[in-house]
Amino acid sequence: MRLFIGIELPEQIIAELHSLQNLLRKKVRRGRFPSKHNLHLTLQFLGETSENRIEDIIRLLQTVAKVNSPFKLSFNAHLGSFGHKNPVRVVWVGVKGEMEVLLQLQTSIVGRMQELGFPAETRGYHPHVTLARDVDFIDKDFLLDQEEGEFDIGQLSCFNIDHFCLLSSNVEQGKRIYNIVETFKLIDTDTK
């Protein structure tokens, strides 16, 4: 079972990001665009995992949820990328807002998962939502030359994060599908 831990996005935000993907499609010759139902913010990728380990993962993630508070996020004003050649490996939009709380949550998750033998990423955590992969831009300098407000990313709504999820990644009928295995509600520590 291929697992990861992530943050589901509110329906309104998914709709806004999907519109952003559609605008981006007009700027490319080709690329792979995740289904709008698969747009999310990854906290940790666990990879192929035996089903008999899920109970332990859930137990430790429940302890993480109990000591982390809800928080607010919004999006950065410009698109970013991993890989600077054309085609670009990943085009993403980054998040901003209560980053200290997000980073505390992500660090807590990674620490608890290390107890179960899941390694931490060697690269630093860079919170983002992937909009497209293997993107061949019509204008190879497009990402460098984005016009202010061209995609109205700054207009995307601020949103509340009050839970995170353990998700499975499966291929069904040739398409990648993410399914929720378990949801973990963040506890408002100010009201305990």
CSV table of N, CA and C in Angstrom, one decimal, residues 18-161:
chain,number,residue,atom,x,y,z
A,18,HIS,N,-8.0,24.5,-9.4
A,18,HIS,CA,-8.3,23.9,-10.7
A,18,HIS,C,-8.4,24.9,-11.8
A,19,SER,N,-9.0,26.1,-11.4
A,19,SER,CA,-9.1,27.2,-12.4
A,19,SER,C,-7.7,27.7,-12.8
A,20,LEU,N,-6.8,27.7,-11.8
A,20,LEU,CA,-5.4,28.1,-12.0
A,20,LEU,C,-4.7,27.1,-12.9
A,21,GLN,N,-5.0,25.8,-12.7
A,21,GLN,CA,-4.5,24.8,-13.6
A,21,GLN,C,-4.9,25.0,-15.1
A,22,ASN,N,-6.2,25.3,-15.2
A,22,ASN,CA,-6.8,25.5,-16.6
A,22,ASN,C,-6.1,26.7,-17.3
A,23,LEU,N,-5.8,27.8,-16.5
A,23,LEU,CA,-5.0,28.9,-17.1
A,23,LEU,C,-3.6,28.5,-17.5
A,24,LEU,N,-3.0,27.7,-16.6
A,24,LEU,CA,-1.7,27.2,-16.9
A,24,LEU,C,-1.6,26.3,-18.1
A,25,ARG,N,-2.7,25.5,-18.3
A,25,ARG,CA,-2.7,24.7,-19.5
A,25,ARG,C,-2.6,25.5,-20.8
A,26,LYS,N,-3.0,26.7,-20.8
A,26,LYS,CA,-3.0,27.5,-22.0
A,26,LYS,C,-1.6,28.0,-22.3
A,27,LYS,N,-0.7,27.8,-21.4
A,27,LYS,CA,0.7,28.3,-21.5
A,27,LYS,C,1.7,27.2,-21.9
A,28,VAL,N,1.2,26.0,-22.0
A,28,VAL,CA,2.1,24.8,-22.2
A,28,VAL,C,1.7,24.0,-23.5
A,29,ARG,N,2.7,23.4,-24.0
A,29,ARG,CA,2.5,22.4,-25.1
A,29,ARG,C,2.0,21.1,-24.6
A,30,ARG,N,2.5,20.7,-23.5
A,30,ARG,CA,2.1,19.5,-22.8
A,30,ARG,C,2.5,19.5,-21.4
A,31,GLY,N,1.9,18.6,-20.6
A,31,GLY,CA,2.2,18.4,-19.2
A,31,GLY,C,1.2,17.5,-18.6
A,32,ARG,N,1.5,17.0,-17.4
A,32,ARG,CA,0.6,16.2,-16.7
A,32,ARG,C,0.0,17.0,-15.5
A,33,PHE,N,-1.3,17.1,-15.5
A,33,PHE,CA,-2.0,17.9,-14.5
A,33,PHE,C,-2.8,16.9,-13.5
A,34,PRO,N,-2.4,17.0,-12.2
A,34,PRO,CA,-3.2,16.1,-11.3
A,34,PRO,C,-4.7,16.4,-11.3
A,35,SER,N,-5.5,15.4,-11.1
A,35,SER,CA,-6.9,15.6,-11.0
A,35,SER,C,-7.2,16.6,-9.9
A,36,LYS,N,-8.2,17.4,-10.0
A,36,LYS,CA,-8.5,18.4,-8.9
A,36,LYS,C,-8.8,17.7,-7.6
A,37,HIS,N,-9.2,16.4,-7.7
A,37,HIS,CA,-9.5,15.7,-6.5
A,37,HIS,C,-8.2,15.2,-5.8
A,38,ASN,N,-7.1,15.3,-6.5
A,38,ASN,CA,-5.8,14.9,-5.9
A,38,ASN,C,-5.0,16.1,-5.4
A,39,LEU,N,-5.5,17.3,-5.5
A,39,LEU,CA,-4.7,18.5,-5.1
A,39,LEU,C,-4.7,18.5,-3.6
A,40,HIS,N,-3.5,18.6,-3.0
A,40,HIS,CA,-3.3,18.5,-1.6
A,40,HIS,C,-1.9,19.1,-1.2
A,41,LEU,N,-1.7,19.2,0.1
A,41,LEU,CA,-0.4,19.6,0.6
A,41,LEU,C,0.2,18.5,1.4
A,42,THR,N,1.3,17.9,0.8
A,42,THR,CA,2.0,16.8,1.4
A,42,THR,C,2.7,17.2,2.7
A,43,LEU,N,2.6,16.4,3.7
A,43,LEU,CA,3.4,16.6,5.0
A,43,LEU,C,4.5,15.6,5.1
A,44,GLN,N,4.3,14.3,4.7
A,44,GLN,CA,5.3,13.3,4.6
A,44,GLN,C,4.9,12.2,3.7
A,45,PHE,N,5.8,11.7,2.8
A,45,PHE,CA,5.6,10.6,2.0
A,45,PHE,C,6.1,9.4,2.7
A,46,LEU,N,5.3,8.3,2.8
A,46,LEU,CA,5.8,7.1,3.5
A,46,LEU,C,6.2,6.0,2.5
A,47,GLY,N,5.6,6.0,1.3
A,47,GLY,CA,5.9,5.0,0.3
A,47,GLY,C,5.2,3.7,0.6
A,48,GLU,N,5.7,2.7,-0.1
A,48,GLU,CA,5.0,1.3,0.0
A,48,GLU,C,5.1,0.9,1.4
A,49,THR,N,4.0,0.5,2.0
A,49,THR,CA,3.9,0.2,3.4
A,49,THR,C,2.9,-1.0,3.6
A,50,SER,N,3.4,-2.0,4.4
A,50,SER,CA,2.5,-3.2,4.6
A,50,SER,C,1.3,-2.7,5.4
A,51,GLU,N,0.2,-3.3,5.1
A,51,GLU,CA,-1.1,-3.0,5.7
A,51,GLU,C,-1.1,-3.3,7.2
A,52,ASN,N,-0.2,-4.2,7.7
A,52,ASN,CA,-0.2,-4.5,9.1
A,52,ASN,C,0.5,-3.4,9.9
A,53,ARG,N,1.1,-2.4,9.2
A,53,ARG,CA,1.7,-1.3,9.9
A,53,ARG,C,0.8,-0.1,10.1
A,54,ILE,N,-0.4,-0.1,9.5
A,54,ILE,CA,-1.3,1.0,9.5
A,54,ILE,C,-1.8,1.3,10.9
A,55,GLU,N,-2.1,0.3,11.7
A,55,GLU,CA,-2.6,0.6,13.0
A,55,GLU,C,-1.6,1.4,13.9
A,56,ASP,N,-0.3,1.0,13.8
A,56,ASP,CA,0.7,1.8,14.5
A,56,ASP,C,0.9,3.2,14.0
A,57,ILE,N,0.8,3.3,12.7
A,57,ILE,CA,0.9,4.7,12.1
A,57,ILE,C,-0.3,5.5,12.6
A,58,ILE,N,-1.5,5.0,12.6
A,58,ILE,CA,-2.6,5.8,13.0
A,58,ILE,C,-2.5,6.1,14.5
A,59,ARG,N,-2.0,5.2,15.3
A,59,ARG,CA,-1.9,5.5,16.7
A,59,ARG,C,-0.9,6.6,17.0
A,60,LEU,N,0.2,6.7,16.3
A,60,LEU,CA,1.2,7.7,16.5
A,60,LEU,C,0.7,9.1,15.9
A,61,LEU,N,0.0,9.0,14.8
A,61,LEU,CA,-0.6,10.3,14.2
A,61,LEU,C,-1.7,10.8,15.1
A,62,GLN,N,-2.4,10.0,15.8
A,62,GLN,CA,-3.4,10.5,16.8
A,62,GLN,C,-2.7,11.3,17.9
A,63,THR,N,-1.5,10.8,18.3
A,63,THR,CA,-0.8,11.6,19.4
A,63,THR,C,-0.3,12.9,18.8
A,64,VAL,N,0.1,13.0,17.5
A,64,VAL,CA,0.5,14.2,16.9
A,64,VAL,C,-0.7,15.2,16.9
A,65,ALA,N,-1.8,14.7,16.5
A,65,ALA,CA,-3.0,15.6,16.4
A,65,ALA,C,-3.4,16.2,17.7
A,66,LYS,N,-3.2,15.5,18.8
A,66,LYS,CA,-3.6,16.0,20.1
A,66,LYS,C,-2.7,17.2,20.6
A,67,VAL,N,-1.5,17.3,20.0
A,67,VAL,CA,-0.6,18.4,20.5
A,67,VAL,C,-0.3,19.5,19.5
A,68,ASN,N,-1.1,19.5,18.4
A,68,ASN,CA,-0.9,20.5,17.4
A,68,ASN,C,-2.3,21.2,17.1
A,69,SER,N,-2.2,22.5,16.9
A,69,SER,CA,-3.4,23.3,16.8
A,69,SER,C,-3.8,23.6,15.4
A,70,PRO,N,-5.1,23.9,15.1
A,70,PRO,CA,-5.5,24.4,13.8
A,70,PRO,C,-4.8,25.7,13.4
A,71,PHE,N,-4.7,25.9,12.1
A,71,PHE,CA,-4.0,27.1,11.7
A,71,PHE,C,-4.6,27.6,10.3
A,72,LYS,N,-4.1,28.7,9.8
A,72,LYS,CA,-4.6,29.3,8.6
A,72,LYS,C,-3.4,29.4,7.6
A,73,LEU,N,-3.8,29.2,6.3
A,73,LEU,CA,-2.8,29.3,5.2
A,73,LEU,C,-3.5,30.0,4.1
A,74,SER,N,-2.6,30.6,3.2
A,74,SER,CA,-3.0,31.1,1.9
A,74,SER,C,-1.9,30.8,0.9
A,75,PHE,N,-1.9,31.3,-0.3
A,75,PHE,CA,-0.9,31.0,-1.3
A,75,PHE,C,0.0,32.2,-1.6
A,76,ASN,N,1.2,31.8,-2.0
A,76,ASN,CA,2.2,32.8,-2.5
A,76,ASN,C,1.7,33.5,-3.8
A,77,ALA,N,2.2,34.6,-4.1
A,77,ALA,CA,1.7,35.3,-5.3
A,77,ALA,C,2.2,34.8,-6.6
A,78,HIS,N,3.2,33.9,-6.7
A,78,HIS,CA,3.8,33.4,-7.9
A,78,HIS,C,3.9,31.9,-7.9
A,79,LEU,N,3.9,31.4,-9.1
A,79,LEU,CA,4.1,29.9,-9.3
A,79,LEU,C,5.6,29.7,-9.1
A,80,GLY,N,5.9,28.5,-8.7
A,80,GLY,CA,7.3,28.1,-8.5
A,80,GLY,C,7.5,26.8,-9.3
A,81,SER,N,8.8,26.3,-9.3
A,81,SER,CA,9.1,25.0,-10.0
A,81,SER,C,10.2,24.3,-9.4
A,82,PHE,N,10.2,23.0,-9.6
A,82,PHE,CA,11.4,22.2,-9.3
A,82,PHE,C,11.9,21.7,-10.7
A,83,GLY,N,13.2,22.0,-11.0
A,83,GLY,CA,13.7,21.7,-12.3
A,83,GLY,C,13.5,22.9,-13.1
A,84,HIS,N,14.6,23.4,-13.7
A,84,HIS,CA,14.6,24.7,-14.4
A,84,HIS,C,14.7,24.5,-15.9
A,85,LYS,N,14.8,23.3,-16.4
A,85,LYS,CA,14.9,23.0,-17.8
A,85,LYS,C,13.4,22.9,-18.3
A,86,ASN,N,13.3,23.0,-19.6
A,86,ASN,CA,12.0,22.8,-20.3
A,86,ASN,C,12.0,21.4,-21.0
A,87,PRO,N,11.3,20.4,-20.6
A,87,PRO,CA,10.2,20.5,-19.7
A,87,PRO,C,10.6,20.7,-18.2
A,88,VAL,N,9.7,21.3,-17.4
A,88,VAL,CA,9.9,21.6,-16.0
A,88,VAL,C,9.3,20.3,-15.3
A,89,ARG,N,10.1,19.8,-14.3
A,89,ARG,CA,9.7,18.6,-13.6
A,89,ARG,C,8.4,18.8,-12.9
A,90,VAL,N,8.3,19.9,-12.0
A,90,VAL,CA,7.1,20.2,-11.2
A,90,VAL,C,6.8,21.7,-11.2
A,91,VAL,N,5.6,22.0,-11.5
A,91,VAL,CA,5.1,23.4,-11.3
A,91,VAL,C,4.2,23.4,-10.1
A,92,TRP,N,4.4,24.4,-9.1
A,92,TRP,CA,3.7,24.4,-7.9
A,92,TRP,C,3.3,25.8,-7.5
A,93,VAL,N,2.4,25.8,-6.5
A,93,VAL,CA,2.2,27.1,-5.8
A,93,VAL,C,2.5,26.8,-4.3
A,94,GLY,N,3.2,27.8,-3.7
A,94,GLY,CA,3.6,27.6,-2.3
A,94,GLY,C,2.6,28.3,-1.4
A,95,VAL,N,2.7,28.0,-0.1
A,95,VAL,CA,1.8,28.5,0.8
A,95,VAL,C,2.5,29.5,1.8
A,96,LYS,N,1.7,30.3,2.4
A,96,LYS,CA,2.1,31.3,3.4
A,96,LYS,C,1.0,31.3,4.5
A,97,GLY,N,1.3,32.0,5.5
A,97,GLY,CA,0.3,32.1,6.6
A,97,GLY,C,1.0,31.7,7.9
A,98,GLU,N,0.3,30.9,8.7
A,98,GLU,CA,0.9,30.5,10.0
A,98,GLU,C,1.9,29.3,9.8
A,99,MET,N,3.0,29.7,9.2
A,99,MET,CA,4.0,28.7,8.8
A,99,MET,C,4.7,28.0,9.9
A,100,GLU,N,4.9,28.7,11.0
A,100,GLU,CA,5.5,28.1,12.2
A,100,GLU,C,4.6,26.9,12.7
A,101,VAL,N,3.3,27.1,12.7
A,101,VAL,CA,2.4,26.0,13.1
A,101,VAL,C,2.5,24.9,12.1
A,102,LEU,N,2.4,25.2,10.8
A,102,LEU,CA,2.5,24.2,9.8
A,102,LEU,C,3.8,23.4,10.0
A,103,LEU,N,5.0,24.1,10.1
A,103,LEU,CA,6.3,23.4,10.2
A,103,LEU,C,6.4,22.6,11.5
A,104,GLN,N,5.7,23.1,12.6
A,104,GLN,CA,5.7,22.3,13.8
A,104,GLN,C,4.9,21.0,13.6
A,105,LEU,N,3.8,21.1,12.9
A,105,LEU,CA,3.0,19.9,12.6
A,105,LEU,C,3.8,18.9,11.8
A,106,GLN,N,4.4,19.4,10.7
A,106,GLN,CA,5.2,18.5,9.8
A,106,GLN,C,6.4,17.9,10.6
A,107,THR,N,7.1,18.7,11.4
A,107,THR,CA,8.2,18.1,12.1
A,107,THR,C,7.8,17.1,13.1
A,108,SER,N,6.6,17.3,13.8
A,108,SER,CA,6.1,16.3,14.7
A,108,SER,C,5.7,15.0,14.0
A,109,ILE,N,5.1,15.1,12.8
A,109,ILE,CA,4.8,13.9,12.0
A,109,ILE,C,6.0,13.1,11.7
A,110,VAL,N,7.0,13.8,11.1
A,110,VAL,CA,8.2,13.2,10.7
A,110,VAL,C,8.9,12.5,11.9
A,111,GLY,N,9.0,13.2,13.0
A,111,GLY,CA,9.6,12.6,14.2
A,111,GLY,C,8.9,11.3,14.7
A,112,ARG,N,7.6,11.3,14.7
A,112,ARG,CA,6.8,10.1,15.1
A,112,ARG,C,7.0,9.0,14.1
A,113,MET,N,7.0,9.3,12.8
A,113,MET,CA,7.1,8.3,11.8
A,113,MET,C,8.5,7.7,11.8
A,114,GLN,N,9.5,8.5,12.2
A,114,GLN,CA,10.9,7.9,12.3
A,114,GLN,C,10.9,6.8,13.4
A,115,GLU,N,10.1,7.0,14.4
A,115,GLU,CA,10.0,5.9,15.4
A,115,GLU,C,9.5,4.6,14.8
A,116,LEU,N,8.8,4.6,13.7
A,116,LEU,CA,8.4,3.4,13.1
A,116,LEU,C,9.3,3.0,11.9
A,117,GLY,N,10.4,3.7,11.8
A,117,GLY,CA,11.4,3.4,10.7
A,117,GLY,C,11.2,4.1,9.4
A,118,PHE,N,10.3,5.1,9.3
A,118,PHE,CA,10.2,5.8,8.1
A,118,PHE,C,11.2,6.9,8.1
A,119,PRO,N,12.1,7.0,7.1
A,119,PRO,CA,13.1,8.0,7.1
A,119,PRO,C,12.6,9.4,6.8
A,120,ALA,N,13.3,10.4,7.4
A,120,ALA,CA,13.0,11.8,7.1
A,120,ALA,C,13.6,12.1,5.7
A,121,GLU,N,13.0,13.0,5.0
A,121,GLU,CA,13.5,13.5,3.7
A,121,GLU,C,14.9,14.1,3.9
A,122,THR,N,15.8,13.9,3.0
A,122,THR,CA,17.1,14.5,3.1
A,122,THR,C,17.0,16.0,2.7
A,123,ARG,N,16.0,16.4,1.9
A,123,ARG,CA,15.9,17.8,1.5
A,123,ARG,C,15.0,18.4,2.5
A,124,GLY,N,15.2,19.7,2.7
A,124,GLY,CA,14.3,20.5,3.6
A,124,GLY,C,12.9,20.5,3.1
A,125,TYR,N,11.9,20.7,4.1
A,125,TYR,CA,10.5,20.7,3.7
A,125,TYR,C,10.2,22.0,3.0
A,126,HIS,N,9.5,21.9,1.9
A,126,HIS,CA,9.1,23.0,1.1
A,126,HIS,C,7.6,22.9,0.8
A,127,PRO,N,6.7,23.4,1.7
A,127,PRO,CA,5.3,23.2,1.5
A,127,PRO,C,4.8,23.8,0.2
A,128,HIS,N,4.0,23.0,-0.5
A,128,HIS,CA,3.5,23.4,-1.8
A,128,HIS,C,2.4,22.5,-2.3
A,129,VAL,N,1.6,23.0,-3.2
A,129,VAL,CA,0.6,22.2,-3.9
A,129,VAL,C,1.1,22.0,-5.4
A,130,THR,N,1.3,20.8,-5.8
A,130,THR,CA,1.7,20.5,-7.2
A,130,THR,C,0.5,20.8,-8.1
A,131,LEU,N,0.8,21.6,-9.1
A,131,LEU,CA,-0.3,21.9,-10.1
A,131,LEU,C,-0.1,21.1,-11.4
A,132,ALA,N,1.2,20.8,-11.7
A,132,ALA,CA,1.5,20.1,-13.0
A,132,ALA,C,2.9,19.5,-12.9
A,133,ARG,N,3.1,18.4,-13.7
A,133,ARG,CA,4.4,17.7,-13.8
A,133,ARG,C,4.8,17.6,-15.3
A,134,ASP,N,6.1,17.6,-15.5
A,134,ASP,CA,6.7,17.4,-16.8
A,134,ASP,C,6.1,18.4,-17.8
A,135,VAL,N,6.2,19.6,-17.5
A,135,VAL,CA,5.6,20.7,-18.2
A,135,VAL,C,6.5,21.3,-19.3
A,136,ASP,N,6.0,21.3,-20.5
A,136,ASP,CA,6.8,21.9,-21.6
A,136,ASP,C,6.1,23.2,-22.0
A,137,PHE,N,6.7,24.3,-21.5
A,137,PHE,CA,6.1,25.6,-21.7
A,137,PHE,C,6.3,26.1,-23.1
A,138,ILE,N,5.3,26.8,-23.7
A,138,ILE,CA,5.4,27.4,-25.0
A,138,ILE,C,6.6,28.4,-24.9
A,139,ASP,N,6.6,29.3,-23.9
A,139,ASP,CA,7.6,30.2,-23.7
A,139,ASP,C,8.5,29.7,-22.6
A,140,LYS,N,9.7,29.2,-22.9
A,140,LYS,CA,10.6,28.5,-21.9
A,140,LYS,C,10.9,29.4,-20.7
A,141,ASP,N,10.8,30.7,-20.8
A,141,ASP,CA,11.1,31.6,-19.7
A,141,ASP,C,9.9,32.1,-19.0
A,142,PHE,N,8.7,31.4,-19.2
A,142,PHE,CA,7.5,31.8,-18.6
A,142,PHE,C,7.5,32.0,-17.1
A,143,LEU,N,8.1,31.0,-16.4
A,143,LEU,CA,8.1,31.0,-15.0
A,143,LEU,C,8.9,32.2,-14.4
A,144,LEU,N,10.0,32.6,-15.2
A,144,LEU,CA,10.8,33.7,-14.8
A,144,LEU,C,10.1,35.1,-15.1
A,145,ASP,N,9.2,35.1,-16.1
A,145,ASP,CA,8.6,36.3,-16.6
A,145,ASP,C,7.2,36.5,-16.2
A,146,GLN,N,6.7,35.8,-15.2
A,146,GLN,CA,5.3,35.9,-14.8
A,146,GLN,C,4.9,37.4,-14.5
A,147,GLU,N,3.8,37.8,-15.1
A,147,GLU,CA,3.3,39.2,-14.9
A,147,GLU,C,2.7,39.2,-13.5
A,148,GLU,N,2.8,40.3,-12.8
A,148,GLU,CA,2.1,40.5,-11.5
A,148,GLU,C,0.6,40.3,-11.7
A,149,GLY,N,0.1,39.4,-10.9
A,149,GLY,CA,-1.3,39.1,-11.0
A,149,GLY,C,-1.8,38.3,-12.2
A,150,GLU,N,-0.9,37.8,-13.0
A,150,GLU,CA,-1.3,37.1,-14.2
A,150,GLU,C,-2.2,35.9,-13.9
A,151,PHE,N,-2.0,35.2,-12.8
A,151,PHE,CA,-2.8,34.1,-12.4
A,151,PHE,C,-3.7,34.4,-11.2
A,152,ASP,N,-3.6,35.6,-10.7
A,152,ASP,CA,-4.4,36.0,-9.6
A,152,ASP,C,-4.3,35.0,-8.4
A,153,ILE,N,-3.1,34.5,-8.2
A,153,ILE,CA,-2.8,33.6,-7.1
A,153,ILE,C,-3.1,34.3,-5.8
A,154,GLY,N,-2.7,35.6,-5.7
A,154,GLY,CA,-2.9,36.4,-4.5
A,154,GLY,C,-4.3,36.5,-4.1
A,155,GLN,N,-5.2,36.3,-5.1
A,155,GLN,CA,-6.6,36.4,-4.8
A,155,GLN,C,-7.2,35.1,-4.3
A,156,LEU,N,-6.5,34.1,-4.3
A,156,LEU,CA,-7.0,32.8,-3.7
A,156,LEU,C,-7.2,33.0,-2.2
A,157,SER,N,-8.3,32.4,-1.8
A,157,SER,CA,-8.7,32.6,-0.4
A,157,SER,C,-7.8,32.1,0.6
A,158,CYS,N,-7.8,32.7,1.8
A,158,CYS,CA,-7.2,32.2,3.0
A,158,CYS,C,-8.1,31.0,3.5
A,159,PHE,N,-7.4,30.0,4.0
A,159,PHE,CA,-8.2,28.8,4.4
A,159,PHE,C,-7.8,28.3,5.8
A,160,ASN,N,-8.7,27.6,6.5
A,160,ASN,CA,-8.4,27.0,7.8
A,160,ASN,C,-8.0,25.6,7.6
A,161,ILE,N,-7.0,25.2,8.4
A,161,ILE,CA,-6.5,23.8,8.5
A,161,ILE,C,-6.9,23.3,9.9
